[in-house]
PDB file of C-alpha atoms and ligand atoms in Angstrom:
ATOM      1  CA  MET U  14       1.319  -3.946 -13.670  1.00 46.00           C
ATOM      2  CA  ALA U  15      -0.429  -0.982 -12.980  1.00 52.00           C
ATOM      3  CA  THR U  16       0.832   2.311 -15.148  1.00 62.00           C
ATOM      4  CA  LEU U  17      -0.347   3.878 -12.202  1.00 64.00           C
ATOM      5  CA  TYR U  18       3.115   4.017 -10.722  1.00 71.00           C
ATOM      6  CA  ASP U  19       4.925   4.836 -13.745  1.00 70.00           C
ATOM      7  CA  GLY U  20       6.623   8.468 -15.747  1.00 71.00           C
ATOM      8  CA  LYS U  21       3.423  10.818 -15.633  1.00 74.00           C
ATOM      9  CA  MET U  22       0.984   8.557 -13.665  1.00 78.00           C
ATOM     10  CA  ALA U  23       3.480   8.849 -10.741  1.00 85.00           C
ATOM     11  CA  THR U  24       3.301  12.725 -10.700  1.00 83.00           C
ATOM     12  CA  ILE U  25      -0.561  12.712 -10.990  1.00 81.00           C
ATOM     13  CA  TYR U  26      -0.873   9.565  -8.011  1.00 84.00           C
ATOM     14  CA  ASP U  27       1.310  11.944  -5.756  1.00 87.00           C
ATOM     15  CA  ALA U  28      -0.720  14.819  -6.367  1.00 84.00           C
ATOM     16  CA  MET U  29      -4.110  12.961  -5.535  1.00 84.00           C
ATOM     17  CA  TYR U  30      -2.936  10.703  -2.642  1.00 85.00           C
ATOM     18  CA  GLN U  31      -2.161  14.163  -0.816  1.00 83.00           C
ATOM     19  CA  THR U  32      -5.925  14.472  -0.620  1.00 84.00           C
ATOM     20  CA  PHE U  33      -6.625  10.991  -0.217  1.00 84.00           C
ATOM     21  CA  VAL U  34      -4.693   9.531   2.323  1.00 90.00           C
ATOM     22  CA  ASP U  35      -3.926  12.135   5.582  1.00 92.00           C
ATOM     23  CA  TYR U  36       0.157  10.976   5.325  1.00 95.00           C
ATOM     24  CA  ASP U  37       0.365  12.108   9.364  1.00 96.00           C
ATOM     25  CA  GLU U  38      -1.908  10.585  10.519  1.00 95.00           C
ATOM     26  CA  GLU U  39      -0.772   7.948   8.386  1.00 96.00           C
ATOM     27  CA  TYR U  40       2.500   7.948   9.602  1.00 98.00           C
ATOM     28  CA  LYS U  41       1.356   8.226  13.964  1.00 98.00           C
ATOM     29  CA  PHE U  42      -0.661   4.805  13.228  1.00 97.00           C
ATOM     30  CA  TYR U  43       2.664   2.948  11.859  1.00 98.00           C
ATOM     31  CA  ASN U  44       4.635   4.429  14.411  1.00 98.00           C
ATOM     32  CA  GLN U  45       2.939   4.034  17.724  1.00 98.00           C
ATOM     33  CA  LEU U  46       3.479   0.302  16.639  1.00 98.00           C
ATOM     34  CA  ILE U  47       7.062   0.180  15.786  1.00 97.00           C
ATOM     35  CA  HIS U  48       7.114   1.836  18.771  1.00 97.00           C
ATOM     36  CA  GLU U  49       4.595  -0.761  20.931  1.00 97.00           C
ATOM     37  CA  TYR U  50       6.787  -3.277  19.714  1.00 96.00           C
ATOM     38  CA  LYS U  51      10.178  -1.532  20.572  1.00 96.00           C
ATOM     39  CA  CYS U  52      11.133  -1.513  16.842  1.00 97.00           C
ATOM     40  CA  LYS U  53      14.371   0.007  16.032  1.00 97.00           C
ATOM     41  CA  THR U  54      15.223  -0.348  11.944  1.00 98.00           C
ATOM     42  CA  VAL U  55      12.145  -0.210   9.938  1.00 98.00           C
ATOM     43  CA  LEU U  56      11.718  -1.140   5.950  1.00 98.00           C
ATOM     44  CA  GLU U  57       8.809   0.417   4.653  1.00 98.00           C
ATOM     45  CA  ILE U  58       7.997  -1.557   1.374  1.00 98.00           C
ATOM     46  CA  GLY U  59       6.206  -0.150  -1.672  1.00 97.00           C
ATOM     47  CA  SER U  60       7.232   3.302  -0.253  1.00 98.00           C
ATOM     48  CA  GLY U  61       5.472   5.080  -2.995  1.00 95.00           C
ATOM     49  CA  THR U  62       6.511   9.077  -3.604  1.00 95.00           C
ATOM     50  CA  GLY U  63       7.991   9.202   0.205  1.00 97.00           C
ATOM     51  CA  ASN U  64       5.272  10.826   2.240  1.00 97.00           C
ATOM     52  CA  LEU U  65       5.715   8.241   5.215  1.00 98.00           C
ATOM     53  CA  ALA U  66       9.670   8.574   4.491  1.00 98.00           C
ATOM     54  CA  LYS U  67       9.465  12.095   5.312  1.00 98.00           C
ATOM     55  CA  ARG U  68       7.939  12.385   8.350  1.00 98.00           C
ATOM     56  CA  PHE U  69      10.695   9.321   9.716  1.00 98.00           C
ATOM     57  CA  GLN U  70      13.673  11.318   8.429  1.00 97.00           C
ATOM     58  CA  GLU U  71      12.427  14.126   9.870  1.00 96.00           C
ATOM     59  CA  ASN U  72      11.832  12.269  13.277  1.00 96.00           C
ATOM     60  CA  HIS U  73      15.605  11.060  12.803  1.00 96.00           C
ATOM     61  CA  GLN U  74      14.519   7.409  12.259  1.00 97.00           C
ATOM     62  CA  ASP U  75      16.950   4.613  10.615  1.00 98.00           C
ATOM     63  CA  TYR U  76      14.550   3.652   8.423  1.00 98.00           C
ATOM     64  CA  ILE U  77      14.882   2.561   4.282  1.00 98.00           C
ATOM     65  CA  GLY U  78      11.814   2.154   2.001  1.00 98.00           C
ATOM     66  CA  LEU U  79      11.556  -0.224  -1.127  1.00 98.00           C
ATOM     67  CA  ASP U  80       9.051   0.184  -3.924  1.00 97.00           C
ATOM     68  CA  TYR U  81       9.727  -1.122  -7.451  1.00 96.00           C
ATOM     69  CA  SER U  82       9.013   1.666  -9.650  1.00 94.00           C
ATOM     70  CA  THR U  83      11.592   3.940 -10.593  1.00 95.00           C
ATOM     71  CA  SER U  84       9.311   7.140 -11.420  1.00 93.00           C
ATOM     72  CA  MET U  85       7.605   6.786  -7.785  1.00 94.00           C
ATOM     73  CA  ILE U  86      11.320   6.591  -6.218  1.00 96.00           C
ATOM     74  CA  ALA U  87      12.330   9.442  -7.799  1.00 95.00           C
ATOM     75  CA  ILE U  88       9.831  11.445  -6.749  1.00 94.00           C
ATOM     76  CA  ALA U  89      10.214  10.284  -3.015  1.00 97.00           C
ATOM     77  CA  LYS U  90      14.199  11.055  -3.295  1.00 97.00           C
ATOM     78  CA  GLU U  91      12.892  14.639  -4.051  1.00 95.00           C
ATOM     79  CA  ARG U  92      10.414  14.659  -1.331  1.00 95.00           C
ATOM     80  CA  THR U  93      13.228  13.525   1.573  1.00 96.00           C
ATOM     81  CA  LYS U  94      17.295  14.977   2.105  1.00 87.00           C
ATOM     82  CA  ASN U  95      19.381  11.551   1.621  1.00 89.00           C
ATOM     83  CA  CYS U  96      17.214   9.104   2.318  1.00 96.00           C
ATOM     84  CA  ARG U  97      17.515   5.330   1.307  1.00 97.00           C
ATOM     85  CA  PHE U  98      15.671   3.813  -1.288  1.00 98.00           C
ATOM     86  CA  ILE U  99      15.674   0.038  -2.806  1.00 98.00           C
ATOM     87  CA  LEU U 100      14.485   0.011  -5.796  1.00 98.00           C
ATOM     88  CA  GLY U 101      13.231  -4.005  -5.506  1.00 98.00           C
ATOM     89  CA  ASP U 102      10.536  -6.656  -5.696  1.00 98.00           C
ATOM     90  CA  MET U 103       9.083  -7.401  -2.366  1.00 98.00           C
ATOM     91  CA  ARG U 104       8.528 -10.540  -3.635  1.00 98.00           C
ATOM     92  CA  ASP U 105      12.454 -11.292  -3.788  1.00 98.00           C
ATOM     93  CA  PHE U 106      14.961  -8.945  -2.121  1.00 98.00           C
ATOM     94  CA  ASN U 107      18.164  -9.432   0.464  1.00 98.00           C
ATOM     95  CA  LEU U 108      19.021  -6.266   2.931  1.00 98.00           C
ATOM     96  CA  GLU U 109      22.255  -6.609   3.718  1.00 97.00           C
ATOM     97  CA  LYS U 110      21.540  -6.372   7.486  1.00 98.00           C
ATOM     98  CA  LYS U 111      18.034  -7.733   8.346  1.00 98.00           C
ATOM     99  CA  VAL U 112      15.981  -5.137   9.720  1.00 98.00           C
ATOM    100  CA  ASP U 113      13.356  -5.139  12.836  1.00 97.00           C
ATOM    101  CA  SER U 114      10.108  -4.399  11.228  1.00 98.00           C
ATOM    102  CA  ILE U 115       9.249  -3.972   7.632  1.00 98.00           C
ATOM    103  CA  ILE U 116       5.688  -2.270   7.183  1.00 98.00           C
ATOM    104  CA  ILE U 117       3.924  -2.519   3.482  1.00 98.00           C
ATOM    105  CA  THR U 118       1.538   0.464   3.375  1.00 96.00           C
ATOM    106  CA  GLY U 119      -1.424   1.598   1.066  1.00 95.00           C
ATOM    107  CA  ARG U 120      -2.868  -1.336   0.374  1.00 94.00           C
ATOM    108  CA  SER U 121       0.479  -2.260  -1.688  1.00 96.00           C
ATOM    109  CA  THR U 122      -0.514  -6.050  -0.783  1.00 97.00           C
ATOM    110  CA  SER U 123      -3.394  -5.475  -3.702  1.00 95.00           C
ATOM    111  CA  TYR U 124      -0.587  -6.287  -6.109  1.00 94.00           C
ATOM    112  CA  LEU U 125       0.613  -9.526  -5.191  1.00 96.00           C
ATOM    113  CA  THR U 126      -2.074 -11.233  -7.476  1.00 93.00           C
ATOM    114  CA  SER U 127      -0.899 -14.658  -7.313  1.00 94.00           C
ATOM    115  CA  ASN U 128      -0.963 -16.840  -4.180  1.00 95.00           C
ATOM    116  CA  GLU U 129       3.001 -17.546  -5.504  1.00 97.00           C
ATOM    117  CA  ASP U 130       3.352 -13.570  -5.146  1.00 97.00           C
ATOM    118  CA  VAL U 131       1.712 -13.950  -1.624  1.00 98.00           C
ATOM    119  CA  ASN U 132       4.320 -16.738  -0.372  1.00 98.00           C
ATOM    120  CA  GLU U 133       7.561 -15.534  -2.064  1.00 98.00           C
ATOM    121  CA  THR U 134       6.471 -12.018  -0.228  1.00 98.00           C
ATOM    122  CA  PHE U 135       5.547 -13.540   3.117  1.00 98.00           C
ATOM    123  CA  ASN U 136       9.026 -15.848   2.183  1.00 98.00           C
ATOM    124  CA  SER U 137      11.265 -12.432   1.517  1.00 98.00           C
ATOM    125  CA  LEU U 138       9.828 -10.835   4.755  1.00 98.00           C
ATOM    126  CA  HIS U 139      10.668 -13.474   7.095  1.00 98.00           C
ATOM    127  CA  ASN U 140      14.416 -13.590   5.756  1.00 98.00           C
ATOM    128  CA  ASN U 141      14.784  -9.983   6.178  1.00 98.00           C
ATOM    129  CA  ILE U 142      13.725  -9.649   9.724  1.00 98.00           C
ATOM    130  CA  THR U 143      15.442 -10.339  12.759  1.00 98.00           C
ATOM    131  CA  ASP U 144      14.026 -13.252  15.146  1.00 97.00           C
ATOM    132  CA  ASP U 145      12.385 -10.998  17.136  1.00 97.00           C
ATOM    133  CA  GLY U 146      11.078  -8.400  14.255  1.00 98.00           C
ATOM    134  CA  ILE U 147       7.786  -8.078  13.291  1.00 98.00           C
ATOM    135  CA  ILE U 148       5.790  -7.185  10.068  1.00 98.00           C
ATOM    136  CA  ILE U 149       2.918  -4.676   9.596  1.00 98.00           C
ATOM    137  CA  PHE U 150       0.920  -4.970   6.321  1.00 98.00           C
ATOM    138  CA  ASP U 151      -2.428  -3.759   5.391  1.00 97.00           C
ATOM    139  CA  PHE U 152      -4.681  -5.299   2.929  1.00 97.00           C
ATOM    140  CA  ILE U 153      -8.713  -4.207   1.392  1.00 95.00           C
ATOM    141  CA  ASP U 154     -10.982  -6.729   2.868  1.00 96.00           C
ATOM    142  CA  ALA U 155     -12.555  -8.648   0.474  1.00 94.00           C
ATOM    143  CA  ASN U 156     -15.944  -9.472   2.563  1.00 93.00           C
ATOM    144  CA  ARG U 157     -16.852  -5.827   2.645  1.00 93.00           C
ATOM    145  CA  PHE U 158     -15.073  -4.422  -0.690  1.00 91.00           C
ATOM    146  CA  ILE U 159     -16.571  -6.619  -3.253  1.00 90.00           C
ATOM    147  CA  PRO U 160     -20.283  -6.423  -2.583  1.00 90.00           C
ATOM    148  CA  TYR U 161     -19.388  -2.749  -2.097  1.00 89.00           C
ATOM    149  CA  ALA U 162     -18.376  -2.288  -5.595  1.00 87.00           C
ATOM    150  CA  ASN U 163     -21.002  -4.738  -7.173  1.00 87.00           C
ATOM    151  CA  GLU U 164     -23.446  -2.117  -5.489  1.00 89.00           C
ATOM    152  CA  ASN U 165     -21.696   1.113  -7.030  1.00 87.00           C
ATOM    153  CA  GLN U 166     -21.076   0.837 -10.771  1.00 85.00           C
ATOM    154  CA  LEU U 167     -19.240   4.176 -10.566  1.00 91.00           C
ATOM    155  CA  ILE U 168     -16.846   4.992  -7.602  1.00 88.00           C
ATOM    156  CA  ILE U 169     -16.061   8.596  -7.767  1.00 91.00           C
ATOM    157  CA  HIS U 170     -12.897  10.309  -5.655  1.00 88.00           C
ATOM    158  CA  LYS U 171     -12.241  13.546  -5.543  1.00 88.00           C
ATOM    159  CA  ALA U 172      -8.683  15.432  -4.766  1.00 87.00           C
ATOM    160  CA  GLU U 173      -7.413  19.258  -4.326  1.00 88.00           C
ATOM    161  CA  HIS U 174      -3.748  19.651  -4.470  1.00 84.00           C
ATOM    162  CA  GLU U 175      -1.799  23.072  -4.731  1.00 84.00           C
ATOM    163  CA  GLY U 176      -4.961  25.022  -6.509  1.00 88.00           C
ATOM    164  CA  THR U 177      -6.028  21.702  -8.935  1.00 88.00           C
ATOM    165  CA  ASP U 178      -8.934  19.812  -8.506  1.00 91.00           C
ATOM    166  CA  TYR U 179      -9.064  16.295  -9.845  1.00 90.00           C
ATOM    167  CA  LEU U 180     -11.367  13.704 -10.136  1.00 92.00           C
ATOM    168  CA  ARG U 181     -11.274   9.968 -10.320  1.00 91.00           C
ATOM    169  CA  GLU U 182     -13.736   7.605 -11.672  1.00 94.00           C
ATOM    170  CA  SER U 183     -13.575   4.027 -11.137  1.00 91.00           C
ATOM    171  CA  THR U 184     -15.251   0.964 -12.238  1.00 92.00           C
ATOM    172  CA  TRP U 185     -14.485  -2.432 -11.096  1.00 89.00           C
ATOM    173  CA  GLU U 186     -15.445  -5.351 -12.631  1.00 87.00           C
ATOM    174  CA  THR U 187     -16.580  -7.670 -10.371  1.00 76.00           C
ATOM    175  CA  THR U 188     -16.838 -11.140 -12.484  1.00 74.00           C
ATOM    176  CA  LEU U 189     -14.238 -12.106 -10.177  1.00 73.00           C
ATOM    177  CA  LEU U 190     -11.519 -13.633 -11.396  1.00 73.00           C
ATOM    178  CA  GLU U 191      -9.133 -16.070  -9.726  1.00 79.00           C
ATOM    179  CA  ASN U 192      -8.281 -15.399  -6.292  1.00 82.00           C
ATOM    180  CA  PHE U 193     -10.662 -12.680  -5.958  1.00 84.00           C
ATOM    181  CA  MET U 194      -8.831 -10.420  -8.613  1.00 87.00           C
ATOM    182  CA  LEU U 195     -10.522  -7.836  -9.941  1.00 89.00           C
ATOM    183  CA  ASP U 196     -10.227  -5.397 -12.792  1.00 91.00           C
ATOM    184  CA  TRP U 197      -9.883  -1.624 -12.126  1.00 90.00           C
ATOM    185  CA  THR U 198     -10.324   1.109 -14.617  1.00 93.00           C
ATOM    186  CA  ALA U 199      -9.598   4.476 -13.535  1.00 91.00           C
ATOM    187  CA  LYS U 200     -10.068   7.742 -15.416  1.00 93.00           C
ATOM    188  CA  TYR U 201      -8.179  10.575 -14.421  1.00 91.00           C
ATOM    189  CA  TYR U 202      -9.479  14.181 -14.755  1.00 92.00           C
ATOM    190  CA  ILE U 203      -8.687  17.598 -13.987  1.00 91.00           C
ATOM    191  CA  ILE U 204     -11.682  20.595 -13.571  1.00 92.00           C
ATOM    192  CA  GLN U 205     -11.680  23.784 -15.031  1.00 89.00           C
ATOM    193  CA  ASN U 206     -14.409  26.450 -15.553  1.00 88.00           C
ATOM    194  CA  GLN U 207     -16.623  22.895 -14.451  1.00 87.00           C
ATOM    195  CA  GLU U 208     -15.357  21.089 -17.149  1.00 92.00           C
ATOM    196  CA  LYS U 209     -13.501  17.562 -16.515  1.00 93.00           C
ATOM    197  CA  GLU U 210     -10.638  17.120 -18.838  1.00 93.00           C
ATOM    198  CA  LEU U 211      -9.695  13.764 -19.082  1.00 93.00           C
ATOM    199  CA  ILE U 212      -5.727  13.265 -18.378  1.00 89.00           C
ATOM    200  CA  ALA U 213      -5.088   9.727 -17.537  1.00 88.00           C
ATOM    201  CA  THR U 214      -6.928   6.316 -17.886  1.00 91.00           C
ATOM    202  CA  ASP U 215      -5.069   3.644 -15.790  1.00 89.00           C
ATOM    203  CA  PHE U 216      -5.995  -0.030 -15.777  1.00 91.00           C
ATOM    204  CA  SER U 217      -4.741  -2.697 -13.240  1.00 90.00           C
ATOM    205  CA  THR U 218      -5.592  -5.854 -11.686  1.00 91.00           C
ATOM    206  CA  VAL U 219      -5.753  -6.346  -8.315  1.00 92.00           C
ATOM    207  CA  ARG U 220      -6.351  -8.418  -5.567  1.00 94.00           C
ATOM    208  CA  VAL U 221      -8.740  -8.023  -2.338  1.00 94.00           C
ATOM    209  CA  PHE U 222      -7.956 -10.801   0.262  1.00 96.00           C
ATOM    210  CA  THR U 223     -10.317 -12.104   3.550  1.00 96.00           C
ATOM    211  CA  LEU U 224      -9.033 -12.050   6.466  1.00 97.00           C
ATOM    212  CA  ASN U 225      -9.184 -16.185   6.859  1.00 96.00           C
ATOM    213  CA  GLU U 226      -6.807 -16.611   3.790  1.00 96.00           C
ATOM    214  CA  MET U 227      -4.591 -14.274   5.173  1.00 97.00           C
ATOM    215  CA  GLN U 228      -4.158 -15.700   8.318  1.00 97.00           C
ATOM    216  CA  LEU U 229      -3.166 -18.764   6.788  1.00 97.00           C
ATOM    217  CA  PHE U 230      -0.850 -17.839   4.084  1.00 98.00           C
ATOM    218  CA  LEU U 231       1.117 -16.316   7.234  1.00 98.00           C
ATOM    219  CA  TYR U 232       0.458 -19.113   9.230  1.00 98.00           C
ATOM    220  CA  MET U 233       1.985 -21.624   5.707  1.00 97.00           C
ATOM    221  CA  ASN U 234       5.296 -19.045   5.399  1.00 98.00           C
ATOM    222  CA  GLY U 235       6.413 -19.610   9.298  1.00 98.00           C
ATOM    223  CA  PHE U 236       4.147 -16.170  10.841  1.00 98.00           C
ATOM    224  CA  GLN U 237       2.153 -16.012  13.881  1.00 97.00           C
ATOM    225  CA  ILE U 238      -0.003 -13.212  14.288  1.00 98.00           C
ATOM    226  CA  ILE U 239      -0.119 -10.925  17.435  1.00 97.00           C
ATOM    227  CA  LYS U 240      -2.551  -8.102  16.341  1.00 98.00           C
ATOM    228  CA  THR U 241      -5.569  -7.760  13.742  1.00 98.00           C
ATOM    229  CA  ILE U 242      -6.849  -4.030  13.305  1.00 97.00           C
ATOM    230  CA  ASP U 243      -9.947  -3.047  11.258  1.00 96.00           C
ATOM    231  CA  ARG U 244      -9.301   0.121  10.021  1.00 94.00           C
ATOM    232  CA  LYS U 245     -11.161   2.086   7.650  1.00 84.00           C
ATOM    233  CA  THR U 246      -8.647   4.040   5.726  1.00 77.00           C
ATOM    234  CA  TYR U 247      -9.494   5.993   2.721  1.00 71.00           C
ATOM    235  CA  ALA U 248     -11.772   4.965   0.485  1.00 71.00           C
ATOM    236  CA  TYR U 249     -12.055   1.263   1.413  1.00 82.00           C
ATOM    237  CA  ASP U 250     -12.592  -0.799   4.518  1.00 92.00           C
ATOM    238  CA  THR U 251      -9.249  -2.808   5.979  1.00 96.00           C
ATOM    239  CA  TYR U 252      -7.449  -4.960   8.196  1.00 97.00           C
ATOM    240  CA  VAL U 253      -4.181  -4.059   9.555  1.00 98.00           C
ATOM    241  CA  ILE U 254      -2.235  -7.101  10.653  1.00 98.00           C
ATOM    242  CA  VAL U 255       0.618  -7.422  12.538  1.00 98.00           C
ATOM    243  CA  ALA U 256       2.987 -10.647  12.976  1.00 98.00           C
ATOM    244  CA  LYS U 257       6.029 -11.913  13.984  1.00 98.00           C
ATOM    245  CA  LYS U 258       8.093 -15.350  13.643  1.00 98.00           C
ATOM    246  CA  ARG U 259       6.209 -18.269  14.743  1.00 96.00           C
ATOM    247  CA  THR U 260       7.922 -19.787  17.638  1.00 88.00           C
TER     248      THR U 260
HETATM  249  C1  LIG K  13      -0.947   2.042  -3.295  1.00 83.30           C
HETATM  250  S1  LIG K  13       0.864   2.848  -3.887  1.00 83.30           S
HETATM  251  C2  LIG K  13       1.055   2.954  -2.092  1.00 83.30           C
HETATM  252  C3  LIG K  13       2.084   4.319  -2.160  1.00 83.30           C
HETATM  253  C4  LIG K  13       2.533   4.414  -0.939  1.00 83.30           C
HETATM  254  N1  LIG K  13       2.461   3.286   0.318  1.00 83.30           N
HETATM  255  C5  LIG K  13       1.225   5.632  -0.070  1.00 83.30           C
HETATM  256  O1  LIG K  13       0.547   5.015   1.067  1.00 83.30           O
HETATM  257  O2  LIG K  13       1.128   6.520  -1.196  1.00 83.30           O
HETATM  258  C6  LIG K  13       1.278   1.064  -4.018  1.00 83.30           C
HETATM  259  C7  LIG K  13       3.194   1.296  -4.182  1.00 83.30           C
HETATM  260  O3  LIG K  13       3.450  -0.301  -4.147  1.00 83.30           O
HETATM  261  C8  LIG K  13       4.005  -0.583  -5.187  1.00 83.30           C
HETATM  262  N2  LIG K  13       4.847  -1.710  -5.612  1.00 83.30           N
HETATM  263  C9  LIG K  13       3.650  -2.806  -6.045  1.00 83.30           C
HETATM  264  N3  LIG K  13       3.959  -3.887  -6.354  1.00 83.30           N
HETATM  265  C10 LIG K  13       5.202  -3.762  -5.952  1.00 83.30           C
HETATM  266  C11 LIG K  13       5.953  -4.866  -5.495  1.00 83.30           C
HETATM  267  N4  LIG K  13       6.119  -6.180  -6.356  1.00 83.30           N
HETATM  268  N5  LIG K  13       7.640  -4.994  -4.583  1.00 83.30           N
HETATM  269  C12 LIG K  13       7.567  -3.288  -4.541  1.00 83.30           C
HETATM  270  N6  LIG K  13       6.968  -2.293  -4.750  1.00 83.30           N
HETATM  271  C13 LIG K  13       5.524  -2.758  -4.952  1.00 83.30           C
HETATM  272  C14 LIG K  13       4.096   0.363  -6.306  1.00 83.30           C
HETATM  273  O4  LIG K  13       4.992   0.860  -7.057  1.00 83.30           O
HETATM  274  C15 LIG K  13       3.500   1.607  -5.420  1.00 83.30           C
HETATM  275  O5  LIG K  13       4.226   2.740  -5.509  1.00 83.30           O
END
């Protein structure tokens, strides 16, 4: 597992992603889809530090967040009031009551590195949505990401949060591991007086997917795709899929 979501790193993540991601726009995007399919209840998987949770809560929606990092959930709870978060793993969870929409946000699918992880996740989603329910999730498009990472040895992202300037330097090992997995090393710096000071290094293995393989994973787990959206999100090209149970 990436250390990015634990302890001190969770706080750094939270600060930097406030710049990387436009959470108002992110909320609008998911909420529009949820409304389009007339869903009343939503489970967000990979709810992280609660940026979407806050917005769902402000709009009085029936929302539950799920994440497997205690540090991320702790920050999410501080950000929201009486919002419900479940400490759990998307590969194996059981809600007390089925929901009519499940969203997996912020490319959290990148951490499903084995085929078993993906199958278990879709199986859990299938078990936890109502018969007419929908799932919505995004993933990094392997076809665009791999050449990009190959051609850009050092990828730099800058962020500013509450008066502090941050810098992240990413290097990707593009000698592909099994399943289009890549090793990602990220160094996080604070910039002070034009000098960069290293505050943390994170190493993780993540997976990017092709649209075709995702279509097949869904089919094999009893889903049919109802919408595919090509979406440029922060830094990397992604696809967003909306799917429902196959009838
Ligand atoms: C890139 S962050 C995205 C967080 C949030 N959606 C956002 O956009 O800021 C990925 C999140 O997925 C969570 N995560 C990764 N694998 C998970 C799993 N198997 N089950 C539940 N949560 C997981 C991590 O703890 C982390 O909070």
